PDB file of C-alpha atoms and ligand atoms in Angstrom:
ATOM      1  CA  MET A   1       0.031   0.194  -0.219  1.00  0.00           C
ATOM      2  CA  ILE A   2       1.318   3.390  -0.865  1.00  0.00           C
ATOM      3  CA  LYS A   3       0.042   6.761   0.286  1.00  0.00           C
ATOM      4  CA  CYS A   4      -3.090   5.379   2.219  1.00  0.00           C
ATOM      5  CA  THR A   5      -4.249   6.279   5.362  1.00  0.00           C
ATOM      6  CA  ASN A   6      -6.445   4.121   7.810  1.00  0.00           C
ATOM      7  CA  CYS A   7      -6.744   1.419   5.061  1.00  0.00           C
ATOM      8  CA  ILE A   8      -6.864  -2.370   5.036  1.00  0.00           C
ATOM      9  CA  GLY A   9      -5.975  -4.481   1.872  1.00  0.00           C
ATOM     10  CA  ASP A  10      -3.425  -4.932  -0.649  1.00  0.00           C
ATOM     11  CA  ARG A  11      -2.300  -3.230  -3.613  1.00  0.00           C
ATOM     12  CA  LEU A  12      -3.941   0.016  -2.706  1.00  0.00           C
ATOM     13  CA  PHE A  13      -2.703   3.278  -3.693  1.00  0.00           C
ATOM     14  CA  ASN A  14      -3.665   7.199  -2.674  1.00  0.00           C
ATOM     15  CA  SER A  15      -6.568   5.840  -0.314  1.00  0.00           C
ATOM     16  CA  LYS A  16      -7.925   6.594   2.815  1.00  0.00           C
ATOM     17  CA  ASN A  17     -10.431   4.989   5.328  1.00  0.00           C
ATOM     18  CA  SER A  18     -11.037   1.924   2.986  1.00  0.00           C
ATOM     19  CA  LYS A  19     -11.270  -1.559   4.410  1.00  0.00           C
ATOM     20  CA  TYR A  20     -10.718  -4.977   2.348  1.00  0.00           C
ATOM     21  CA  CYS A  21     -10.057  -3.496  -0.734  1.00  0.00           C
ATOM     22  CA  TYR A  22      -7.580  -4.717  -3.335  1.00  0.00           C
ATOM     23  CA  ASP A  23      -5.780  -3.344  -6.609  1.00  0.00           C
ATOM     24  CA  ALA A  24      -7.551  -0.010  -6.438  1.00  0.00           C
ATOM     25  CA  THR A  25      -6.578   3.512  -6.139  1.00  0.00           C
ATOM     26  CA  ASN A  26      -7.993   6.760  -4.941  1.00  0.00           C
ATOM     27  CA  LEU A  27     -10.516   5.386  -2.723  1.00  0.00           C
ATOM     28  CA  GLU A  28     -12.314   7.112   0.010  1.00  0.00           C
ATOM     29  CA  ASP A  29     -14.741   5.581   2.447  1.00  0.00           C
ATOM     30  CA  CYS A  30     -15.120   2.189   0.713  1.00  0.00           C
ATOM     31  CA  CYS A  31     -15.224  -1.328   1.628  1.00  0.00           C
ATOM     32  CA  TYR A  32     -14.729  -4.600  -0.443  1.00  0.00           C
ATOM     33  CA  ILE A  33     -13.705  -2.889  -3.390  1.00  0.00           C
ATOM     34  CA  THR A  34     -11.509  -4.354  -6.154  1.00  0.00           C
ATOM     35  CA  ASN A  35      -9.968  -3.166  -9.545  1.00  0.00           C
ATOM     36  CA  SER A  36     -11.414   0.483  -9.319  1.00  0.00           C
ATOM     37  CA  ASP A  37     -10.206   3.943  -9.291  1.00  0.00           C
ATOM     38  CA  PHE A  38     -11.482   7.194  -7.975  1.00  0.00           C
ATOM     39  CA  ILE A  39     -14.504   5.872  -5.750  1.00  0.00           C
ATOM     40  CA  LYS A  40     -16.241   7.357  -2.739  1.00  0.00           C
ATOM     41  CA  ASP A  41     -18.788   6.019  -0.284  1.00  0.00           C
ATOM     42  CA  SER A  42     -19.158   2.536  -1.983  1.00  0.00           C
ATOM     43  CA  TYR A  43     -19.418  -1.183  -0.812  1.00  0.00           C
ATOM     44  CA  ASP A  44     -18.917  -4.463  -2.641  1.00  0.00           C
ATOM     45  CA  VAL A  45     -18.282  -3.383  -6.081  1.00  0.00           C
ATOM     46  CA  ASN A  46     -15.750  -4.642  -8.782  1.00  0.00           C
ATOM     47  CA  PHE A  47     -14.318  -2.682 -11.744  1.00  0.00           C
ATOM     48  CA  PHE A  48     -15.529   0.757 -11.648  1.00  0.00           C
ATOM     49  CA  ILE A  49     -14.142   4.322 -12.229  1.00  0.00           C
ATOM     50  CA  LYS A  50     -15.320   7.683 -10.886  1.00  0.00           C
ATOM     51  CA  SER A  51     -18.226   6.294  -9.104  1.00  0.00           C
ATOM     52  CA  GLU A  52     -19.821   7.299  -5.910  1.00  0.00           C
ATOM     53  CA  ARG A  53     -22.495   5.716  -3.474  1.00  0.00           C
ATOM     54  CA  CYS A  54     -22.654   2.554  -5.232  1.00  0.00           C
ATOM     55  CA  TYR A  55     -23.273  -1.090  -3.722  1.00  0.00           C
ATOM     56  CA  GLU A  56     -23.125  -4.565  -5.108  1.00  0.00           C
ATOM     57  CA  GLY A  57     -22.076  -4.160  -8.652  1.00  0.00           C
ATOM     58  CA  LEU A  58     -19.721  -5.002 -11.421  1.00  0.00           C
ATOM     59  CA  SER A  59     -18.455  -2.621 -13.838  1.00  0.00           C
ATOM     60  CA  LEU A  60     -20.429   0.497 -12.679  1.00  0.00           C
ATOM     61  CA  PRO A  61     -17.970   3.516 -14.055  1.00  0.00           C
ATOM     62  CA  ASN A  62     -19.391   7.009 -13.629  1.00  0.00           C
ATOM     63  CA  SER A  63     -22.304   5.996 -11.646  1.00  0.00           C
ATOM     64  CA  TYR A  64     -23.952   7.318  -8.578  1.00  0.00           C
ATOM     65  CA  ASN A  65     -26.436   5.694  -6.504  1.00  0.00           C
ATOM     66  CA  THR A  66     -26.336   2.579  -8.404  1.00  0.00           C
ATOM     67  CA  PHE A  67     -27.062  -0.893  -6.610  1.00  0.00           C
ATOM     68  CA  PHE A  68     -27.168  -4.594  -7.483  1.00  0.00           C
ATOM     69  CA  SER A  69     -26.349  -4.001 -11.215  1.00  0.00           C
ATOM     70  CA  ILE A  70     -23.779  -5.264 -13.691  1.00  0.00           C
ATOM     71  CA  VAL A  71     -22.369  -3.478 -16.414  1.00  0.00           C
ATOM     72  CA  CYS A  72     -24.048  -0.099 -16.159  1.00  0.00           C
ATOM     73  CA  TRP A  73     -22.149   3.212 -17.254  1.00  0.00           C
ATOM     74  CA  ASP A  74     -22.807   6.676 -16.409  1.00  0.00           C
ATOM     75  CA  ASN A  75     -25.945   6.436 -14.685  1.00  0.00           C
ATOM     76  CA  ARG A  76     -27.555   7.518 -11.487  1.00  0.00           C
ATOM     77  CA  ASP A  77     -30.241   5.788  -9.051  1.00  0.00           C
ATOM     78  CA  VAL A  78     -30.292   2.589 -10.821  1.00  0.00           C
ATOM     79  CA  TYR A  79     -31.343  -0.794  -9.298  1.00  0.00           C
ATOM     80  CA  TYR A  80     -31.078  -4.413 -10.390  1.00  0.00           C
ATOM     81  CA  SER A  81     -30.117  -3.682 -14.018  1.00  0.00           C
ATOM     82  CA  ASP A  82     -27.720  -5.028 -16.794  1.00  0.00           C
ATOM     83  CA  HIS A  83     -26.224  -3.267 -19.430  1.00  0.00           C
ATOM     84  CA  CYS A  84     -27.906   0.142 -19.248  1.00  0.00           C
ATOM     85  CA  PHE A  85     -25.968   3.362 -20.317  1.00  0.00           C
ATOM     86  CA  ASP A  86     -26.518   7.272 -19.675  1.00  0.00           C
ATOM     87  CA  SER A  87     -29.654   6.766 -17.845  1.00  0.00           C
ATOM     88  CA  SER A  88     -31.347   7.284 -14.494  1.00  0.00           C
ATOM     89  CA  ASN A  89     -34.120   5.780 -12.381  1.00  0.00           C
ATOM     90  CA  LEU A  90     -34.188   2.360 -13.627  1.00  0.00           C
ATOM     91  CA  PHE A  91     -35.192  -0.659 -11.906  1.00  0.00           C
ATOM     92  CA  GLY A  92     -34.986  -4.148 -13.300  1.00  0.00           C
ATOM     93  CA  CYS A  93     -33.976  -2.819 -16.945  1.00  0.00           C
ATOM     94  CA  ILE A  94     -31.632  -4.446 -19.669  1.00  0.00           C
ATOM     95  CA  GLY A  95     -30.187  -2.821 -22.537  1.00  0.00           C
ATOM     96  CA  MET A  96     -31.393   0.708 -21.913  1.00  0.00           C
ATOM     97  CA  ARG A  97     -29.718   3.705 -23.083  1.00  0.00           C
ATOM     98  CA  LYS A  98     -30.521   7.391 -22.253  1.00  0.00           C
ATOM     99  CA  SER A  99     -33.820   6.392 -20.558  1.00  0.00           C
ATOM    100  CA  SER A 100     -35.332   7.268 -17.264  1.00  0.00           C
ATOM    101  CA  TYR A 101     -38.260   6.146 -14.942  1.00  0.00           C
ATOM    102  CA  CYS A 102     -38.370   2.602 -16.309  1.00  0.00           C
ATOM    103  CA  VAL A 103     -39.304  -0.589 -14.658  1.00  0.00           C
ATOM    104  CA  LEU A 104     -38.506  -3.877 -16.608  1.00  0.00           C
ATOM    105  CA  ASN A 105     -37.852  -1.636 -19.433  1.00  0.00           C
ATOM    106  CA  LYS A 106     -41.315   0.045 -19.580  1.00  0.00           C
ATOM    107  CA  GLN A 107     -41.666   3.833 -19.189  1.00  0.00           C
ATOM    108  CA  TYR A 108     -43.504   5.448 -16.301  1.00  0.00           C
ATOM    109  CA  LYS A 109     -44.204   8.912 -15.414  1.00  0.00           C
ATOM    110  CA  PRO A 110     -41.945   9.854 -12.380  1.00  0.00           C
ATOM    111  CA  GLU A 111     -44.610   9.858  -9.683  1.00  0.00           C
ATOM    112  CA  GLU A 112     -45.762   6.374 -11.046  1.00  0.00           C
ATOM    113  CA  TYR A 113     -42.383   5.119 -11.165  1.00  0.00           C
ATOM    114  CA  ASN A 114     -41.663   6.308  -7.356  1.00  0.00           C
ATOM    115  CA  GLN A 115     -44.735   4.552  -6.148  1.00  0.00           C
ATOM    116  CA  LEU A 116     -44.048   1.447  -8.101  1.00  0.00           C
ATOM    117  CA  LEU A 117     -40.517   1.478  -6.697  1.00  0.00           C
ATOM    118  CA  GLU A 118     -41.440   1.714  -3.278  1.00  0.00           C
ATOM    119  CA  LYS A 119     -44.100  -1.299  -3.766  1.00  0.00           C
ATOM    120  CA  ILE A 120     -41.321  -3.588  -5.194  1.00  0.00           C
ATOM    121  CA  ILE A 121     -38.844  -2.729  -2.708  1.00  0.00           C
ATOM    122  CA  GLY A 122     -41.397  -3.477  -0.039  1.00  0.00           C
ATOM    123  CA  HIS A 123     -42.294  -6.778  -1.509  1.00  0.00           C
ATOM    124  CA  MET A 124     -38.528  -7.631  -1.892  1.00  0.00           C
ATOM    125  CA  LYS A 125     -37.831  -7.024   1.790  1.00  0.00           C
ATOM    126  CA  SER A 126     -40.517  -9.217   2.784  1.00  0.00           C
ATOM    127  CA  THR A 127     -39.509 -12.229   0.601  1.00  0.00           C
ATOM    128  CA  GLY A 128     -35.697 -11.440   1.500  1.00  0.00           C
ATOM    129  CA  GLU A 129     -34.526 -10.632  -1.964  1.00  0.00           C
ATOM    130  CA  TRP A 130     -33.936  -6.889  -1.327  1.00  0.00           C
ATOM    131  CA  GLY A 131     -30.392  -5.796  -0.608  1.00  0.00           C
ATOM    132  CA  GLU A 132     -28.659  -8.599  -2.468  1.00  0.00           C
ATOM    133  CA  PHE A 133     -27.117  -8.948  -5.961  1.00  0.00           C
ATOM    134  CA  PHE A 134     -28.594 -11.318  -8.608  1.00  0.00           C
ATOM    135  CA  PRO A 135     -28.684 -14.709  -7.374  1.00  0.00           C
ATOM    136  CA  VAL A 136     -26.103 -17.042  -8.710  1.00  0.00           C
ATOM    137  CA  LYS A 137     -28.682 -19.511 -10.149  1.00  0.00           C
ATOM    138  CA  LEU A 138     -29.284 -16.547 -12.965  1.00  0.00           C
ATOM    139  CA  SER A 139     -25.682 -16.642 -13.914  1.00  0.00           C
ATOM    140  CA  PRO A 140     -25.533 -18.072 -17.684  1.00  0.00           C
ATOM    141  CA  PHE A 141     -21.882 -19.153 -16.783  1.00  0.00           C
ATOM    142  CA  GLY A 142     -20.061 -21.691 -15.011  1.00  0.00           C
ATOM    143  CA  TYR A 143     -18.018 -21.034 -11.960  1.00  0.00           C
ATOM    144  CA  ASN A 144     -15.020 -22.482 -14.067  1.00  0.00           C
ATOM    145  CA  GLU A 145     -15.660 -20.102 -16.925  1.00  0.00           C
ATOM    146  CA  SER A 146     -15.611 -16.985 -14.757  1.00  0.00           C
ATOM    147  CA  THR A 147     -12.640 -15.003 -13.286  1.00  0.00           C
ATOM    148  CA  ALA A 148     -13.701 -15.943  -9.655  1.00  0.00           C
ATOM    149  CA  PRO A 149     -11.504 -19.072  -9.599  1.00  0.00           C
ATOM    150  CA  ASP A 150      -8.460 -16.730 -10.212  1.00  0.00           C
ATOM    151  CA  TYR A 151      -9.045 -15.427  -6.669  1.00  0.00           C
ATOM    152  CA  PHE A 152     -11.414 -18.111  -4.981  1.00  0.00           C
ATOM    153  CA  PRO A 153     -10.645 -21.659  -6.534  1.00  0.00           C
ATOM    154  CA  LEU A 154     -13.263 -24.188  -5.780  1.00  0.00           C
ATOM    155  CA  THR A 155     -13.609 -27.741  -6.887  1.00  0.00           C
ATOM    156  CA  LYS A 156     -16.457 -28.970  -9.121  1.00  0.00           C
ATOM    157  CA  GLU A 157     -18.258 -30.166  -6.016  1.00  0.00           C
ATOM    158  CA  GLU A 158     -17.525 -27.184  -3.920  1.00  0.00           C
ATOM    159  CA  ALA A 159     -19.050 -25.036  -6.586  1.00  0.00           C
ATOM    160  CA  VAL A 160     -22.139 -27.035  -7.312  1.00  0.00           C
ATOM    161  CA  LYS A 161     -22.874 -27.160  -3.429  1.00  0.00           C
ATOM    162  CA  GLY A 162     -22.705 -23.478  -3.507  1.00  0.00           C
ATOM    163  CA  GLY A 163     -25.288 -23.350  -6.140  1.00  0.00           C
ATOM    164  CA  PHE A 164     -22.826 -22.442  -8.941  1.00  0.00           C
ATOM    165  CA  ARG A 165     -23.113 -23.834 -12.422  1.00  0.00           C
ATOM    166  CA  TRP A 166     -20.249 -25.809 -13.793  1.00  0.00           C
ATOM    167  CA  ALA A 167     -19.352 -25.876 -17.421  1.00  0.00           C
ATOM    168  CA  GLY A 168     -18.785 -29.520 -18.431  1.00  0.00           C
ATOM    169  CA  ARG A 169     -16.479 -28.644 -21.482  1.00  0.00           C
ATOM    170  CA  THR A 170     -13.296 -26.732 -21.192  1.00  0.00           C
ATOM    171  CA  SER A 171     -13.054 -23.984 -23.426  1.00  0.00           C
ATOM    172  CA  GLY A 172     -10.469 -23.742 -26.123  1.00  0.00           C
ATOM    173  CA  LEU A 173      -9.027 -25.949 -28.956  1.00  0.00           C
ATOM    174  CA  PHE A 174      -7.046 -29.168 -28.193  1.00  0.00           C
ATOM    175  CA  GLY A 175      -4.998 -31.718 -30.202  1.00  0.00           C
ATOM    176  CA  LYS A 176      -5.223 -29.461 -33.477  1.00  0.00           C
ATOM    177  CA  GLU A 177      -1.324 -28.287 -33.180  1.00  0.00           C
ATOM    178  CA  THR A 178       0.481 -28.083 -36.550  1.00  0.00           C
ATOM    179  CA  ILE A 179       4.228 -27.944 -35.062  1.00  0.00           C
ATOM    180  CA  THR A 180       5.893 -29.401 -31.984  1.00  0.00           C
ATOM    181  CA  TRP A 181       8.513 -27.592 -29.450  1.00  0.00           C
ATOM    182  CA  ASP A 182      11.202 -29.761 -30.697  1.00  0.00           C
ATOM    183  CA  ARG A 183      11.030 -28.043 -34.138  1.00  0.00           C
ATOM    184  CA  ILE A 184      10.916 -24.504 -32.925  1.00  0.00           C
ATOM    185  CA  PRO A 185      14.275 -22.789 -32.130  1.00  0.00           C
ATOM    186  CA  GLN A 186      14.918 -21.649 -28.447  1.00  0.00           C
ATOM    187  CA  GLN A 187      16.532 -18.543 -29.498  1.00  0.00           C
ATOM    188  CA  ILE A 188      14.252 -15.839 -30.409  1.00  0.00           C
ATOM    189  CA  ASP A 189      16.330 -14.494 -33.464  1.00  0.00           C
ATOM    190  CA  LYS A 190      16.372 -17.968 -34.897  1.00  0.00           C
ATOM    191  CA  VAL A 191      12.408 -18.051 -35.009  1.00  0.00           C
ATOM    192  CA  ASP A 192      11.066 -17.415 -38.550  1.00  0.00           C
ATOM    193  CA  ASP A 193       7.988 -15.320 -39.274  1.00  0.00           C
ATOM    194  CA  SER A 194       6.084 -18.379 -40.448  1.00  0.00           C
ATOM    195  CA  ILE A 195       5.623 -19.261 -36.936  1.00  0.00           C
ATOM    196  CA  VAL A 196       2.550 -16.944 -36.705  1.00  0.00           C
ATOM    197  CA  LYS A 197       0.834 -19.508 -39.092  1.00  0.00           C
ATOM    198  CA  GLU A 198       1.462 -22.374 -36.868  1.00  0.00           C
ATOM    199  CA  ILE A 199      -0.764 -23.729 -34.115  1.00  0.00           C
ATOM    200  CA  LEU A 200       1.110 -24.238 -30.868  1.00  0.00           C
ATOM    201  CA  ILE A 201       0.550 -26.622 -27.931  1.00  0.00           C
ATOM    202  CA  CYS A 202       0.706 -25.384 -24.370  1.00  0.00           C
ATOM    203  CA  GLU A 203       3.464 -27.365 -22.431  1.00  0.00           C
ATOM    204  CA  LYS A 204       1.382 -27.231 -19.356  1.00  0.00           C
ATOM    205  CA  CYS A 205      -2.281 -27.835 -20.042  1.00  0.00           C
ATOM    206  CA  LYS A 206      -1.966 -28.937 -23.774  1.00  0.00           C
ATOM    207  CA  LYS A 207      -4.431 -26.223 -24.989  1.00  0.00           C
ATOM    208  CA  ASN A 208      -3.742 -24.831 -28.409  1.00  0.00           C
ATOM    209  CA  PHE A 209      -2.607 -21.215 -28.886  1.00  0.00           C
ATOM    210  CA  ARG A 210      -1.036 -18.926 -31.492  1.00  0.00           C
ATOM    211  CA  ILE A 211       1.643 -16.288 -31.600  1.00  0.00           C
ATOM    212  CA  LEU A 212       0.595 -12.861 -33.399  1.00  0.00           C
ATOM    213  CA  LEU A 213       3.199 -10.923 -35.405  1.00  0.00           C
ATOM    214  CA  GLN A 214       3.258  -8.022 -33.139  1.00  0.00           C
ATOM    215  CA  GLU A 215       3.655 -10.345 -30.133  1.00  0.00           C
ATOM    216  CA  LEU A 216       6.506 -12.036 -32.206  1.00  0.00           C
ATOM    217  CA  ASN A 217       8.244  -8.574 -32.842  1.00  0.00           C
ATOM    218  CA  PHE A 218       7.884  -7.821 -29.129  1.00  0.00           C
ATOM    219  CA  TYR A 219       9.750 -10.905 -27.980  1.00  0.00           C
ATOM    220  CA  ARG A 220      12.170 -10.244 -30.541  1.00  0.00           C
ATOM    221  CA  LYS A 221      12.733  -6.751 -29.344  1.00  0.00           C
ATOM    222  CA  ILE A 222      13.082  -7.573 -25.692  1.00  0.00           C
ATOM    223  CA  ARG A 223      15.014 -10.951 -26.623  1.00  0.00           C
ATOM    224  CA  ILE A 224      13.174 -13.443 -24.881  1.00  0.00           C
ATOM    225  CA  PRO A 225      12.173 -16.895 -26.255  1.00  0.00           C
ATOM    226  CA  LEU A 226       8.632 -17.969 -27.331  1.00  0.00           C
ATOM    227  CA  PRO A 227       6.303 -18.581 -24.242  1.00  0.00           C
ATOM    228  CA  ARG A 228       5.464 -22.401 -24.081  1.00  0.00           C
ATOM    229  CA  HIS A 229       2.480 -21.749 -21.964  1.00  0.00           C
ATOM    230  CA  CYS A 230      -0.673 -20.607 -23.389  1.00  0.00           C
ATOM    231  CA  PRO A 231      -2.120 -17.263 -22.397  1.00  0.00           C
ATOM    232  CA  ASP A 232      -4.600 -18.699 -19.833  1.00  0.00           C
ATOM    233  CA  CYS A 233      -1.703 -20.575 -17.993  1.00  0.00           C
ATOM    234  CA  ARG A 234       0.459 -17.504 -18.186  1.00  0.00           C
ATOM    235  CA  HIS A 235      -2.169 -15.250 -16.643  1.00  0.00           C
ATOM    236  CA  GLY A 236      -2.528 -18.018 -13.885  1.00  0.00           C
ATOM    237  CA  GLU A 237       1.434 -17.682 -13.561  1.00  0.00           C
ATOM    238  CA  ARG A 238       1.468 -14.123 -13.240  1.00  0.00           C
ATOM    239  CA  LEU A 239      -1.397 -14.250 -10.580  1.00  0.00           C
ATOM    240  CA  ALA A 240       0.529 -16.554  -8.525  1.00  0.00           C
ATOM    241  CA  LYS A 241       3.110 -14.034  -8.058  1.00  0.00           C
ATOM    242  CA  ARG A 242       0.919 -11.920  -6.199  1.00  0.00           C
ATOM    243  CA  ASN A 243      -0.247 -12.322  -2.639  1.00  0.00           C
ATOM    244  CA  PRO A 244      -3.846 -13.648  -2.488  1.00  0.00           C
ATOM    245  CA  ARG A 245      -6.764 -11.358  -1.816  1.00  0.00           C
ATOM    246  CA  LYS A 246      -6.802 -12.565   1.654  1.00  0.00           C
ATOM    247  CA  LEU A 247      -5.641 -11.098   5.043  1.00  0.00           C
ATOM    248  CA  TRP A 248      -4.199 -12.846   8.250  1.00  0.00           C
ATOM    249  CA  PRO A 249      -3.957 -11.262  11.399  1.00  0.00           C
ATOM    250  CA  ARG A 250      -0.291 -11.093  12.572  1.00  0.00           C
ATOM    251  CA  LYS A 251       2.073  -9.602  15.256  1.00  0.00           C
ATOM    252  CA  CYS A 252       5.234  -7.568  14.059  1.00  0.00           C
ATOM    253  CA  GLN A 253       8.380  -9.961  13.832  1.00  0.00           C
ATOM    254  CA  CYS A 254      10.699  -7.244  14.916  1.00  0.00           C
ATOM    255  CA  ALA A 255      12.610  -8.475  18.054  1.00  0.00           C
ATOM    256  CA  GLY A 256      14.239  -5.115  19.051  1.00  0.00           C
ATOM    257  CA  GLU A 257      17.753  -5.428  17.433  1.00  0.00           C
ATOM    258  CA  LYS A 258      16.887  -8.019  14.836  1.00  0.00           C
ATOM    259  CA  SER A 259      13.890  -9.962  13.546  1.00  0.00           C
ATOM    260  CA  GLU A 260      12.483 -12.747  15.716  1.00  0.00           C
ATOM    261  CA  ASN A 261      14.092 -15.411  13.565  1.00  0.00           C
ATOM    262  CA  SER A 262      17.505 -13.406  13.675  1.00  0.00           C
ATOM    263  CA  VAL A 263      17.744 -13.662   9.921  1.00  0.00           C
ATOM    264  CA  TYR A 264      17.610  -9.841   9.704  1.00  0.00           C
ATOM    265  CA  GLN A 265      19.589  -7.343  11.557  1.00  0.00           C
ATOM    266  CA  ASN A 266      17.938  -4.066  12.129  1.00  0.00           C
ATOM    267  CA  THR A 267      19.964  -0.970  10.968  1.00  0.00           C
ATOM    268  CA  ALA A 268      18.130   1.673  12.876  1.00  0.00           C
ATOM    269  CA  LYS A 269      16.872   2.197  16.421  1.00  0.00           C
ATOM    270  CA  HIS A 270      13.042   1.721  16.486  1.00  0.00           C
ATOM    271  CA  SER A 271      10.661   3.451  18.764  1.00  0.00           C
ATOM    272  CA  HIS A 272      10.020   0.298  21.293  1.00  0.00           C
ATOM    273  CA  GLY A 273      14.054   0.088  21.893  1.00  0.00           C
ATOM    274  CA  ASN A 274      15.466  -3.293  22.291  1.00  0.00           C
ATOM    275  CA  ASN A 275      12.100  -5.118  23.406  1.00  0.00           C
ATOM    276  CA  SER A 276       9.950  -6.987  20.810  1.00  0.00           C
ATOM    277  CA  CYS A 277       7.551  -4.884  18.895  1.00  0.00           C
ATOM    278  CA  THR A 278       4.055  -5.443  20.229  1.00  0.00           C
ATOM    279  CA  ASN A 279       1.976  -4.143  17.080  1.00  0.00           C
ATOM    280  CA  GLU A 280      -0.475  -6.185  15.414  1.00  0.00           C
ATOM    281  CA  PHE A 281      -2.221  -5.929  11.853  1.00  0.00           C
ATOM    282  CA  GLU A 282      -3.617  -7.815   9.077  1.00  0.00           C
ATOM    283  CA  THR A 283      -1.332  -8.702   6.181  1.00  0.00           C
ATOM    284  CA  SER A 284      -1.579 -10.709   2.772  1.00  0.00           C
ATOM    285  CA  TYR A 285       1.490 -12.764   3.951  1.00  0.00           C
ATOM    286  CA  SER A 286       0.346 -15.747   5.518  1.00  0.00           C
ATOM    287  CA  PRO A 287       1.915 -16.953   8.618  1.00  0.00           C
ATOM    288  CA  ASP A 288       3.495 -19.890   7.052  1.00  0.00           C
ATOM    289  CA  ARG A 289       5.461 -17.751   4.558  1.00  0.00           C
ATOM    290  CA  LYS A 290       9.165 -17.098   5.016  1.00  0.00           C
ATOM    291  CA  GLU A 291       9.241 -13.587   4.452  1.00  0.00           C
ATOM    292  CA  ILE A 292       9.928 -11.539   7.692  1.00  0.00           C
ATOM    293  CA  VAL A 293       6.842  -9.066   8.269  1.00  0.00           C
ATOM    294  CA  TYR A 294       7.249  -5.734  10.218  1.00  0.00           C
ATOM    295  CA  CYS A 295       4.743  -3.377  11.174  1.00  0.00           C
ATOM    296  CA  GLU A 296       4.534   0.014   9.442  1.00  0.00           C
ATOM    297  CA  SER A 297       6.565   1.760  12.010  1.00  0.00           C
ATOM    298  CA  CYS A 298       9.240  -0.809  12.104  1.00  0.00           C
ATOM    299  CA  TYR A 299       9.324  -1.089   8.678  1.00  0.00           C
ATOM    300  CA  ASN A 300       9.523   2.577   8.194  1.00  0.00           C
ATOM    301  CA  SER A 301      12.360   2.888  10.498  1.00  0.00           C
ATOM    302  CA  GLU A 302      14.547   0.411   8.490  1.00  0.00           C
ATOM    303  CA  ILE A 303      13.854   1.883   5.087  1.00  0.00           C
ATOM    304  CA  VAL A 304      12.983   5.680   5.263  1.00  0.00           C
TER     305      VAL A 304
HETATM  306 ZN1   ZN B 401      -2.085 -23.804 -20.785  1.00  0.00          ZN
HETATM  307 ZN1   ZN B 402       6.791  -3.472  14.725  1.00  0.00          ZN
HETATM  308 ZN1   ZN B 403      10.967  -2.543  15.529  1.00  0.00          ZN
END
């Protein structure tokens, strides 16, 4: 976390008063936000930019007061809607543009809309449906087709038990490779342009993939060999280098003059002197990892 005040999470920048947020910048008074920028007073949202007062949504850029919605851009006062743009006062709408005061894509007068909204919300509260995102049974995708396993891997049994669908067929092409790796030079400057016409095979999952000419030129420019893993496997490998979106409560491992395992010798005097630091915090480094984890104060004493 860089330039953050009163924040809990990981990979957060320029943010304040935000808890359990990951991969986000410029947050203020937020909770459970991921992959977002310039967000205020919002909760449980993923992929949004320059939005305020949003709750439970996916991809809600430039939105205000937007709730339980998915891919709704440049809106205000929108509930339970999907793919609606430049609109306001929508409930349960899909595919609307420049619209307002609509329920289930039907236009109402503002006073009718407000009465209807009150009635629908009242009914949903009585059935317990109000206040939650669309139920998973409405998802057209299997759990294993979504990006959820990148962060929360589940077995098929666990996913089905949790009410998710599971796609029976893995996407992608298999067994159609036109060349094998033993015929491809390891040195990039020996690889011919004709490689872009070939179908390659991933050494890890056996899925077929191709190399684009621009990609080939990039590898030549930075002088690295062709990737032997498919784009999906490479994506997984990049994610594995990051800490998980999970926090563990831990105690500072500074023992005064050195780390408690004696591996690191402190270079500066800390505010707690030669006694062990007693600060506790949450961190994305799990207790079984080998890295030494210091509290912010001890860390800053060493590096600032
Ligand atoms: Zn692969
Ligand atoms: Zn400490
Ligand atoms: Zn210390």
